[in-house]
Amino acid sequence: MSNATTAYFEDFPEESKVIHSAFWSSFIALTIGGLFGLIQALHRTDVFRFMDSADYYTVLTAHGVLLALTFTIFFLVGLFTWAVTTSLDRGMVDLRFTWGWYGLMVLGTILAAVPILAGFTDSIDMSASVLFTFYAPLEGHPLFYVGLVLFVVGSWLAGVDWFRTWWAWKQDNPDERIPLPTFMVLTTTLMWYLATLGVAVAILAFILPWTLGLVDGINPLLTRTLFWFFGHPVVYFWLLPAYMMWYIMLPKFAGGKLFSDPLARVVFVLFLILSVPTGIHHQYLDPGIAEGFKFIAMTNTMFLLLPSLLTAFTVVASMEHGARQRGGSGYLGWLKALPWRDPVFTGMSLAGLMFAAAGFSGMINAGMNINYLVHNTFWVVGHFHLTVGTAVALTFMAASYWFIPQLTGKRLWNRSVALVQVLLWFIGMTFMSNAMHRGGLFSIPRRTAEPQYEEFAFEAGVGSVAELDLQVALGGTLLFLSLVLFLANMVVTVLGDRAESGSIPANTYADTLSGSEDAPLILDNLKLWTTIAVVLVVFAYTLPILSVIQDGGLFGYEINGFPVSIAPFLPAELPASLETVTAALPEIEVIP
């Protein structure tokens, strides 16, 4: 572990500036995305509406992109830069290169955000109301896709930076084991490189040429499959930084040590090899993929329960060790000895508790037969608000109460406000996610501004739709209030005076009860685990993708993006009976 006796900004002043900038980029995205989330909650529940329902989808797109990509990944690159420099006890190889990838990510964010936000006005001839998943035949302005590409390339270069720094350290320490935080960074980055190949191919080879008019056709199922090649492992790209904090920081704040370094390494190796071959479980209802391929994806997904269960055991055991070091006793009495008045510890602990609940709803999503009941319902929205919306977001906010003083040398403005903030987030998400899960069980749809239909009423098994709407609106309001408190604390902290020398806690992370010396050497063989990951991906995706191409063609058929009539969705040559039926149908305008 790090043996530093000084704060991070004192040891790494230049790296502190990069990380601080990345964190504030994350906070800005969180602010805008959180505001859009409140607007969605109030509009969808019909509590307060000030815009047309057509604009709801622009809000929904901005909410998803800014929170699921920009907020999470900007925080991640800052956190991973801290982890590498702290655990290797050396600065980045070239700060100009570091600032370069950060600048590229900022540029990509701006380019993607411009067409999204332009959708609110008719005076600018561009829009990208294509939602976070940007499925064809939804079509956004080419600038949106260019922005996404630059943002991802920036994250790739960040990974190169971390590997360069580790390799430079390795030359000076050839016989040393990879420090645990750096090991976590490298395995997560390798998973990210593999996962983003799918979305890179989808955008560069198919979607961007289609939106630029270079090709006339697109195969929606192919690009959808390539998106989910990336779309499920990106969940772990959000989660693994939170896992890192639970492993190396929670035990420290609890007053103890990490239970097992080897188990932590095993968990990150398992995520590297198992995360990517699972995306097809998001496509159980896609008719163009054979049931056998879906069954394979389900099996792969179920294996991912193992690293999550290992994490639950290791983190809770580490917290118990800390509590007993603080005088806790009894089977459950040790819980009272934990530092619940510390907003950093409490926020991370509550985030972990919410993730346990998300694991149960995730098992429902992963099972083929049960998934059919909740697919594309409000249940799914409730699930990912427990994962990225709480396990990730709450961990990142709680960790910021420790990181910002480390990066700036300024004391946290108000720990009591911070404690209220994390509790308020937990309560707000409890209300909102509970209502979303329950609503999904009786088929209330997701991704629509108008979930109620004329002459139709959803039958709630317990309570009523009105009660669920109230919970969603109340939960969304509490979450936004929590976000305001968080931002106020961050702003006032940064604007405050520099703390006295030595008053900021030392930049350290948790020591271990069982250290790296107890871990088999093979765990550090990144080439082996990457090779296995690639083989599993080839096994899981080669035949499904070839089957999709065989059925629909590499570029599908000629199709125009939304809004269009229903005609382009149909093959050029139809059976005579089908032509008769479609000729009798009125032309339907489809609006995203």
Coordinates of N, CA, C and O in Angstrom, one line a residue, residues 231-376:
G231 N -22.6 -2.5 -24.9 CA -23.6 -2.0 -24.0 C -23.7 -2.6 -22.7 O -24.0 -2.0 -21.7
H232 N -23.4 -3.9 -22.6 CA -23.5 -4.5 -21.3 C -22.1 -4.4 -20.5 O -22.1 -4.0 -19.4
P233 N -21.0 -4.7 -21.2 CA -19.7 -4.5 -20.4 C -19.5 -3.0 -20.0 O -18.7 -2.8 -19.1
V234 N -20.1 -2.1 -20.7 CA -19.9 -0.7 -20.2 C -20.5 -0.5 -18.8 O -20.0 0.3 -18.1
V235 N -21.5 -1.4 -18.5 CA -22.0 -1.3 -17.1 C -20.9 -1.6 -16.1 O -20.7 -1.0 -15.0
Y236 N -20.0 -2.6 -16.4 CA -18.9 -2.9 -15.5 C -17.8 -1.9 -15.6 O -17.0 -1.7 -14.6
F237 N -17.7 -1.2 -16.7 CA -16.7 0.0 -16.8 C -17.2 1.1 -15.8 O -16.3 1.8 -15.3
W238 N -18.5 1.2 -15.6 CA -18.9 2.1 -14.6 C -18.7 1.6 -13.2 O -18.3 2.3 -12.2
L239 N -19.0 0.2 -13.0 CA -19.1 -0.4 -11.7 C -17.7 -0.7 -11.1 O -17.5 -0.5 -9.9
L240 N -16.7 -1.0 -12.0 CA -15.4 -1.5 -11.4 C -14.7 -0.3 -10.7 O -14.0 -0.6 -9.7
P241 N -14.8 0.9 -11.1 CA -14.2 2.0 -10.3 C -14.9 2.0 -8.9 O -14.2 2.3 -7.9
A242 N -16.2 1.8 -8.8 CA -16.9 1.7 -7.5 C -16.4 0.5 -6.7 O -16.1 0.6 -5.5
Y243 N -16.2 -0.6 -7.4 CA -15.7 -1.8 -6.7 C -14.3 -1.5 -6.2 O -13.9 -1.9 -5.1
M244 N -13.5 -0.8 -7.0 CA -12.1 -0.4 -6.5 C -12.2 0.4 -5.2 O -11.5 0.1 -4.2
M245 N -13.1 1.4 -5.1 CA -13.3 2.2 -3.9 C -13.7 1.3 -2.7 O -13.3 1.5 -1.6
W246 N -14.6 0.4 -3.0 CA -15.1 -0.5 -1.9 C -14.0 -1.4 -1.4 O -13.9 -1.7 -0.2
Y247 N -13.1 -1.8 -2.3 CA -12.0 -2.7 -1.9 C -10.9 -2.0 -1.2 O -10.4 -2.4 -0.1
I248 N -10.5 -0.8 -1.7 CA -9.2 -0.2 -1.2 C -9.5 1.0 -0.3 O -8.5 1.4 0.4
M249 N -10.7 1.5 -0.2 CA -11.0 2.7 0.6 C -12.0 2.4 1.7 O -11.7 2.8 2.9
L250 N -13.0 1.6 1.5 CA -14.0 1.4 2.5 C -13.3 0.7 3.8 O -13.6 1.1 4.9
P251 N -12.5 -0.3 3.6 CA -11.8 -0.9 4.8 C -11.0 0.2 5.6 O -11.0 0.1 6.8
K252 N -10.4 1.1 4.9 CA -9.6 2.1 5.6 C -10.5 3.0 6.4 O -10.2 3.3 7.6
F253 N -11.6 3.5 5.8 CA -12.6 4.3 6.5 C -13.2 3.6 7.7 O -13.6 4.2 8.7
A254 N -13.4 2.3 7.5 CA -14.0 1.5 8.6 C -13.0 1.2 9.7 O -13.4 0.8 10.8
G255 N -11.7 1.5 9.5 CA -10.7 1.4 10.6 C -10.0 0.1 10.5 O -9.3 -0.3 11.5
G256 N -10.1 -0.7 9.4 CA -9.4 -2.0 9.3 C -8.6 -2.1 8.1 O -8.1 -1.2 7.5
K257 N -8.6 -3.4 7.6 CA -7.8 -3.7 6.4 C -8.6 -4.5 5.4 O -9.6 -5.1 5.8
L258 N -8.2 -4.5 4.2 CA -8.8 -5.4 3.1 C -8.6 -6.8 3.5 O -7.5 -7.3 3.8
F259 N -9.7 -7.6 3.4 CA -9.7 -9.0 3.9 C -8.7 -9.8 3.0 O -7.9 -10.6 3.5
S260 N -8.7 -9.6 1.7 CA -7.9 -10.4 0.8 C -7.5 -9.7 -0.5 O -8.4 -9.5 -1.3
D261 N -6.3 -9.5 -0.7 CA -5.8 -9.0 -2.0 C -6.0 -10.0 -3.1 O -6.4 -9.7 -4.2
P262 N -5.6 -11.3 -2.9 CA -5.8 -12.3 -3.9 C -7.3 -12.4 -4.4 O -7.5 -12.5 -5.6
L263 N -8.2 -12.4 -3.5 CA -9.7 -12.4 -3.9 C -10.0 -11.2 -4.8 O -10.8 -11.4 -5.7
A264 N -9.5 -10.1 -4.4 CA -9.8 -8.9 -5.2 C -9.3 -9.0 -6.6 O -9.9 -8.6 -7.6
R265 N -8.1 -9.6 -6.8 CA -7.5 -9.8 -8.1 C -8.3 -10.8 -8.9 O -8.6 -10.6 -10.1
V266 N -8.8 -11.9 -8.2 CA -9.6 -12.9 -8.9 C -10.9 -12.2 -9.4 O -11.3 -12.5 -10.6
V267 N -11.5 -11.3 -8.6 CA -12.7 -10.7 -9.1 C -12.5 -9.9 -10.3 O -13.3 -9.9 -11.3
F268 N -11.4 -9.1 -10.4 CA -11.2 -8.2 -11.6 C -10.8 -9.1 -12.8 O -11.2 -8.7 -13.9
V269 N -10.1 -10.2 -12.6 CA -9.8 -11.1 -13.7 C -11.1 -11.7 -14.2 O -11.3 -11.8 -15.5
L270 N -12.0 -12.1 -13.4 CA -13.3 -12.6 -13.8 C -14.1 -11.6 -14.6 O -14.8 -12.0 -15.6
F271 N -14.1 -10.4 -14.2 CA -14.8 -9.4 -14.9 C -14.2 -9.1 -16.3 O -14.9 -8.9 -17.3
L272 N -12.9 -9.2 -16.4 CA -12.2 -9.1 -17.6 C -12.6 -10.2 -18.6 O -12.9 -9.9 -19.8
I273 N -12.7 -11.4 -18.2 CA -12.9 -12.5 -19.1 C -14.4 -12.8 -19.3 O -14.8 -13.3 -20.4
L274 N -15.3 -12.3 -18.4 CA -16.7 -12.7 -18.5 C -17.6 -11.5 -18.9 O -18.8 -11.7 -19.3
S275 N -17.1 -10.3 -18.9 CA -18.0 -9.1 -19.1 C -18.6 -9.0 -20.5 O -19.7 -8.7 -20.7
V276 N -17.7 -9.2 -21.5 CA -18.1 -8.9 -22.9 C -19.0 -10.0 -23.5 O -20.0 -9.6 -24.2
P277 N -18.8 -11.3 -23.3 CA -19.7 -12.3 -24.0 C -21.1 -12.4 -23.4 O -21.6 -13.5 -23.3
T278 N -21.7 -11.3 -23.0 CA -23.0 -11.4 -22.3 C -24.1 -10.5 -23.0 O -25.2 -10.5 -22.6
G279 N -23.7 -9.6 -23.9 CA -24.6 -8.6 -24.4 C -25.9 -9.0 -25.0 O -26.9 -8.3 -25.0
I280 N -25.9 -10.2 -25.6 CA -27.1 -10.7 -26.3 C -28.2 -10.9 -25.3 O -29.4 -11.0 -25.7
H281 N -27.9 -11.0 -24.0 CA -29.1 -11.1 -23.0 C -29.9 -9.9 -23.0 O -31.0 -9.9 -22.5
H282 N -29.5 -8.8 -23.6 CA -30.3 -7.6 -23.8 C -31.2 -7.7 -25.0 O -32.0 -6.9 -25.3
Q283 N -31.1 -8.8 -25.8 CA -31.8 -9.0 -27.0 C -32.6 -10.3 -27.1 O -32.9 -10.8 -28.1
Y284 N -33.1 -10.7 -25.9 CA -33.9 -11.9 -25.8 C -35.1 -11.8 -26.7 O -35.6 -12.8 -27.2
L285 N -35.7 -10.6 -26.9 CA -36.9 -10.5 -27.7 C -36.6 -10.1 -29.2 O -37.5 -9.8 -29.9
D286 N -35.3 -10.0 -29.5 CA -35.0 -9.8 -30.9 C -35.2 -11.0 -31.7 O -34.5 -12.0 -31.5
P287 N -36.1 -11.0 -32.7 CA -36.4 -12.3 -33.4 C -35.3 -12.8 -34.4 O -35.3 -13.9 -34.8
G288 N -34.4 -11.9 -34.7 CA -33.4 -12.3 -35.7 C -32.2 -13.1 -35.1 O -31.2 -13.4 -35.8
I289 N -32.2 -13.4 -33.8 CA -31.1 -14.1 -33.2 C -31.7 -15.4 -32.6 O -32.7 -15.4 -31.9
A290 N -31.0 -16.5 -33.0 CA -31.5 -17.8 -32.6 C -31.6 -18.0 -31.1 O -30.7 -17.4 -30.3
E291 N -32.5 -18.8 -30.6 CA -32.7 -19.0 -29.1 C -31.4 -19.7 -28.5 O -31.1 -19.4 -27.4
G292 N -30.7 -20.5 -29.3 CA -29.5 -21.1 -28.7 C -28.4 -20.1 -28.4 O -27.8 -20.2 -27.4
F293 N -28.3 -19.1 -29.2 CA -27.3 -18.0 -29.0 C -27.7 -17.3 -27.7 O -26.9 -16.9 -26.9
K294 N -29.0 -17.0 -27.6 CA -29.5 -16.3 -26.4 C -29.2 -17.1 -25.1 O -28.9 -16.6 -24.1
F295 N -29.4 -18.4 -25.2 CA -29.1 -19.3 -24.1 C -27.7 -19.2 -23.7 O -27.4 -19.2 -22.5
I296 N -26.8 -19.2 -24.6 CA -25.3 -19.1 -24.3 C -25.1 -17.8 -23.6 O -24.3 -17.7 -22.6
A297 N -25.7 -16.7 -24.1 CA -25.5 -15.4 -23.4 C -26.0 -15.4 -22.0 O -25.4 -14.8 -21.1
M298 N -27.2 -16.1 -21.8 CA -27.7 -16.2 -20.4 C -26.8 -16.9 -19.5 O -26.5 -16.5 -18.4
T299 N -26.2 -18.0 -20.0 CA -25.3 -18.8 -19.2 C -24.0 -18.0 -18.8 O -23.6 -18.0 -17.7
N300 N -23.5 -17.2 -19.8 CA -22.4 -16.4 -19.5 C -22.7 -15.3 -18.5 O -21.9 -15.0 -17.6
T301 N -23.9 -14.8 -18.6 CA -24.3 -13.7 -17.7 C -24.4 -14.3 -16.2 O -24.0 -13.6 -15.3
M302 N -24.9 -15.5 -16.1 CA -25.1 -16.1 -14.8 C -23.7 -16.3 -14.1 O -23.6 -16.2 -12.9
F303 N -22.7 -16.5 -14.9 CA -21.3 -16.7 -14.3 C -20.9 -15.4 -13.7 O -20.0 -15.4 -12.8
L304 N -21.4 -14.3 -14.1 CA -21.0 -13.0 -13.6 C -21.5 -12.8 -12.1 O -21.0 -11.9 -11.5
L305 N -22.4 -13.6 -11.7 CA -22.8 -13.6 -10.3 C -21.6 -13.9 -9.4 O -21.6 -13.3 -8.2
L306 N -20.7 -14.7 -9.8 CA -19.6 -15.1 -9.0 C -18.7 -14.0 -8.5 O -18.5 -13.8 -7.3
P307 N -18.2 -13.1 -9.4 CA -17.3 -12.0 -8.9 C -18.1 -11.1 -8.0 O -17.5 -10.5 -7.1
S308 N -19.4 -10.9 -8.3 CA -20.2 -10.0 -7.4 C -20.4 -10.6 -6.0 O -20.3 -9.8 -5.0
L309 N -20.6 -11.9 -6.0 CA -20.8 -12.5 -4.7 C -19.4 -12.5 -3.9 O -19.4 -12.3 -2.7
L310 N -18.3 -12.7 -4.6 CA -17.0 -12.6 -4.0 C -16.8 -11.2 -3.4 O -16.2 -11.1 -2.3
T311 N -17.2 -10.2 -4.2 CA -17.0 -8.9 -3.7 C -17.8 -8.6 -2.5 O -17.3 -8.0 -1.5
A312 N -19.1 -9.1 -2.5 CA -19.9 -8.9 -1.3 C -19.3 -9.5 0.0 O -19.2 -8.9 1.0
F313 N -18.7 -10.7 -0.2 CA -18.1 -11.4 0.9 C -16.9 -10.6 1.4 O -16.7 -10.3 2.6
T314 N -16.0 -10.3 0.4 CA -14.7 -9.6 0.8 C -14.9 -8.3 1.4 O -14.3 -7.9 2.4
V315 N -15.8 -7.5 0.8 CA -16.0 -6.1 1.4 C -16.6 -6.1 2.7 O -16.2 -5.4 3.7
V316 N -17.7 -7.0 2.9 CA -18.3 -7.0 4.2 C -17.4 -7.6 5.3 O -17.3 -7.1 6.4
A317 N -16.6 -8.6 4.9 CA -15.6 -9.1 5.9 C -14.6 -8.0 6.3 O -14.1 -8.0 7.4
S318 N -14.2 -7.2 5.3 CA -13.2 -6.1 5.6 C -13.8 -5.1 6.5 O -13.2 -4.6 7.4
M319 N -15.1 -4.8 6.3 CA -15.8 -3.8 7.1 C -15.9 -4.4 8.6 O -15.8 -3.7 9.5
E320 N -16.2 -5.7 8.6 CA -16.4 -6.3 10.0 C -15.0 -6.3 10.7 O -15.0 -6.0 11.9
H321 N -13.9 -6.5 10.0 CA -12.6 -6.4 10.6 C -12.4 -5.1 11.2 O -11.9 -4.9 12.3
G322 N -12.7 -4.0 10.4 CA -12.5 -2.7 10.9 C -13.4 -2.4 12.1 O -12.9 -1.7 13.0
A323 N -14.6 -2.8 12.0 CA -15.5 -2.6 13.2 C -15.0 -3.2 14.4 O -15.1 -2.6 15.5
R324 N -14.5 -4.4 14.3 CA -14.0 -5.1 15.5 C -12.7 -4.5 16.0 O -12.5 -4.5 17.2
Q325 N -12.0 -3.9 15.1 CA -10.8 -3.1 15.5 C -11.2 -1.9 16.3 O -10.4 -1.4 17.2
R326 N -12.4 -1.4 16.0 CA -12.9 -0.2 16.7 C -13.7 -0.6 18.0 O -14.3 0.3 18.6
G327 N -13.7 -1.9 18.4 CA -14.4 -2.3 19.6 C -15.7 -3.0 19.4 O -16.4 -3.3 20.4
G328 N -16.1 -3.2 18.1 CA -17.4 -3.8 17.9 C -17.4 -5.3 18.3 O -16.3 -5.9 18.3
S329 N -18.5 -5.8 18.6 CA -18.6 -7.2 19.1 C -20.0 -7.8 18.7 O -20.9 -7.1 18.3
G330 N -20.1 -9.1 18.9 CA -21.4 -9.8 18.6 C -21.5 -10.2 17.1 O -20.7 -9.7 16.3
Y331 N -22.6 -11.0 16.9 CA -22.8 -11.4 15.5 C -23.1 -10.2 14.6 O -22.7 -10.2 13.4
L332 N -23.9 -9.3 15.0 CA -24.3 -8.1 14.3 C -24.0 -6.8 15.0 O -24.1 -5.8 14.4
G333 N -23.7 -6.9 16.3 CA -23.4 -5.7 17.0 C -22.2 -4.9 16.5 O -22.2 -3.7 16.8
W334 N -21.3 -5.6 15.8 CA -20.2 -4.8 15.2 C -20.6 -3.7 14.3 O -19.8 -2.8 14.1
L335 N -21.8 -3.9 13.7 CA -22.3 -2.8 12.8 C -22.4 -1.5 13.4 O -22.1 -0.4 12.8
K336 N -22.7 -1.5 14.7 CA -22.8 -0.2 15.4 C -21.5 0.5 15.6 O -21.5 1.7 15.9
A337 N -20.4 -0.2 15.5 CA -19.1 0.4 15.7 C -18.5 1.0 14.5 O -17.5 1.7 14.5
L338 N -19.2 0.9 13.4 CA -18.7 1.5 12.1 C -19.0 3.0 12.1 O -19.9 3.5 12.8
P339 N -18.2 3.8 11.4 CA -18.2 5.3 11.4 C -19.4 5.8 10.6 O -19.2 6.5 9.5
W340 N -20.6 5.6 11.0 CA -21.8 6.0 10.2 C -21.9 7.5 10.1 O -22.7 8.0 9.3
R341 N -21.2 8.3 10.9 CA -21.3 9.8 10.8 C -20.3 10.3 9.8 O -20.3 11.5 9.5
D342 N -19.5 9.4 9.2 CA -18.6 9.8 8.1 C -19.3 9.7 6.8 O -19.7 8.6 6.4
P343 N -19.5 10.8 6.1 CA -20.3 10.7 4.8 C -19.6 9.9 3.8 O -20.3 9.3 2.9
V344 N -18.3 9.8 3.8 CA -17.6 9.0 2.8 C -17.9 7.5 3.0 O -18.3 6.8 2.1
F345 N -17.7 7.1 4.3 CA -18.0 5.7 4.6 C -19.5 5.4 4.4 O -19.9 4.4 3.7
T346 N -20.4 6.2 4.9 CA -21.8 5.9 4.8 C -22.3 5.9 3.4 O -23.1 5.1 3.0
G347 N -21.9 6.9 2.6 CA -22.3 6.9 1.2 C -21.9 5.7 0.4 O -22.7 5.1 -0.3
M348 N -20.6 5.3 0.6 CA -20.2 4.1 -0.1 C -20.9 2.8 0.4 O -21.3 1.9 -0.4
S349 N -21.2 2.7 1.7 CA -21.8 1.6 2.3 C -23.3 1.5 1.7 O -23.8 0.4 1.4
L350 N -24.0 2.6 1.7 CA -25.4 2.6 1.2 C -25.4 2.3 -0.3 O -26.3 1.6 -0.8
A351 N -24.4 2.8 -1.0 CA -24.3 2.4 -2.4 C -24.1 0.9 -2.6 O -24.8 0.3 -3.5
G352 N -23.3 0.3 -1.8 CA -23.1 -1.1 -1.9 C -24.4 -1.9 -1.5 O -24.7 -2.9 -2.1
L353 N -25.1 -1.4 -0.5 CA -26.4 -2.0 -0.2 C -27.4 -2.0 -1.3 O -28.1 -2.9 -1.6
M354 N -27.5 -0.8 -2.0 CA -28.3 -0.7 -3.1 C -27.9 -1.6 -4.3 O -28.8 -2.2 -5.0
F355 N -26.6 -1.8 -4.4 CA -26.1 -2.7 -5.5 C -26.5 -4.1 -5.2 O -26.8 -4.9 -6.1
A356 N -26.6 -4.5 -3.9 CA -27.1 -5.9 -3.6 C -28.5 -6.0 -4.1 O -28.9 -7.1 -4.7
A357 N -29.4 -5.0 -3.9 CA -30.7 -5.1 -4.4 C -30.7 -5.1 -5.9 O -31.5 -5.8 -6.5
A358 N -29.8 -4.4 -6.6 CA -29.8 -4.4 -8.0 C -29.4 -5.7 -8.5 O -29.8 -6.1 -9.6
G359 N -28.6 -6.5 -7.8 CA -28.2 -7.8 -8.2 C -29.3 -8.7 -8.3 O -29.4 -9.6 -9.2
F360 N -30.3 -8.6 -7.4 CA -31.5 -9.5 -7.5 C -32.3 -9.1 -8.7 O -32.8 -10.0 -9.4
S361 N -32.5 -7.9 -9.0 CA -33.3 -7.5 -10.1 C -32.6 -7.8 -11.4 O -33.1 -8.2 -12.4
G362 N -31.2 -7.8 -11.3 CA -30.4 -8.1 -12.5 C -30.5 -9.6 -12.8 O -30.5 -10.0 -14.0
M363 N -30.7 -10.5 -11.8 CA -30.9 -11.9 -12.1 C -32.2 -12.1 -12.9 O -32.3 -13.0 -13.7
I364 N -33.2 -11.3 -12.6 CA -34.4 -11.4 -13.4 C -34.2 -11.0 -14.8 O -34.7 -11.7 -15.8
N365 N -33.4 -10.0 -15.0 CA -33.2 -9.5 -16.4 C -32.4 -10.6 -17.2 O -32.5 -10.7 -18.4
A366 N -31.5 -11.3 -16.5 CA -30.6 -12.2 -17.1 C -31.3 -13.5 -17.5 O -30.9 -14.2 -18.5
G367 N -32.3 -13.9 -16.8 CA -33.0 -15.2 -17.2 C -34.0 -15.0 -18.4 O -34.8 -14.1 -18.4
M368 N -33.8 -15.9 -19.3 CA -34.6 -15.7 -20.6 C -36.1 -15.7 -20.3 O -36.8 -14.8 -20.8
N369 N -36.6 -16.7 -19.6 CA -38.1 -16.8 -19.5 C -38.7 -15.7 -18.6 O -39.7 -15.1 -18.9
I370 N -38.0 -15.3 -17.6 CA -38.5 -14.3 -16.7 C -38.3 -12.9 -17.3 O -39.1 -12.0 -17.2
N371 N -37.2 -12.7 -18.1 CA -37.0 -11.5 -18.8 C -38.1 -11.1 -19.7 O -38.4 -9.9 -19.8
Y372 N -38.8 -12.1 -20.3 CA -39.9 -11.8 -21.2 C -41.0 -10.9 -20.5 O -41.7 -10.2 -21.1
L373 N -41.1 -11.1 -19.2 CA -42.2 -10.4 -18.4 C -41.8 -8.9 -18.2 O -42.7 -8.1 -18.0
V374 N -40.6 -8.6 -18.1 CA -40.2 -7.2 -17.7 C -39.4 -6.5 -18.8 O -39.1 -5.3 -18.6
H375 N -39.2 -7.1 -19.9 CA -38.4 -6.5 -21.0 C -39.1 -5.2 -21.5 O -40.3 -5.2 -21.7
N376 N -38.3 -4.2 -21.6 CA -38.7 -2.8 -22.0 C -39.8 -2.3 -21.2 O -40.7 -1.5 -21.6

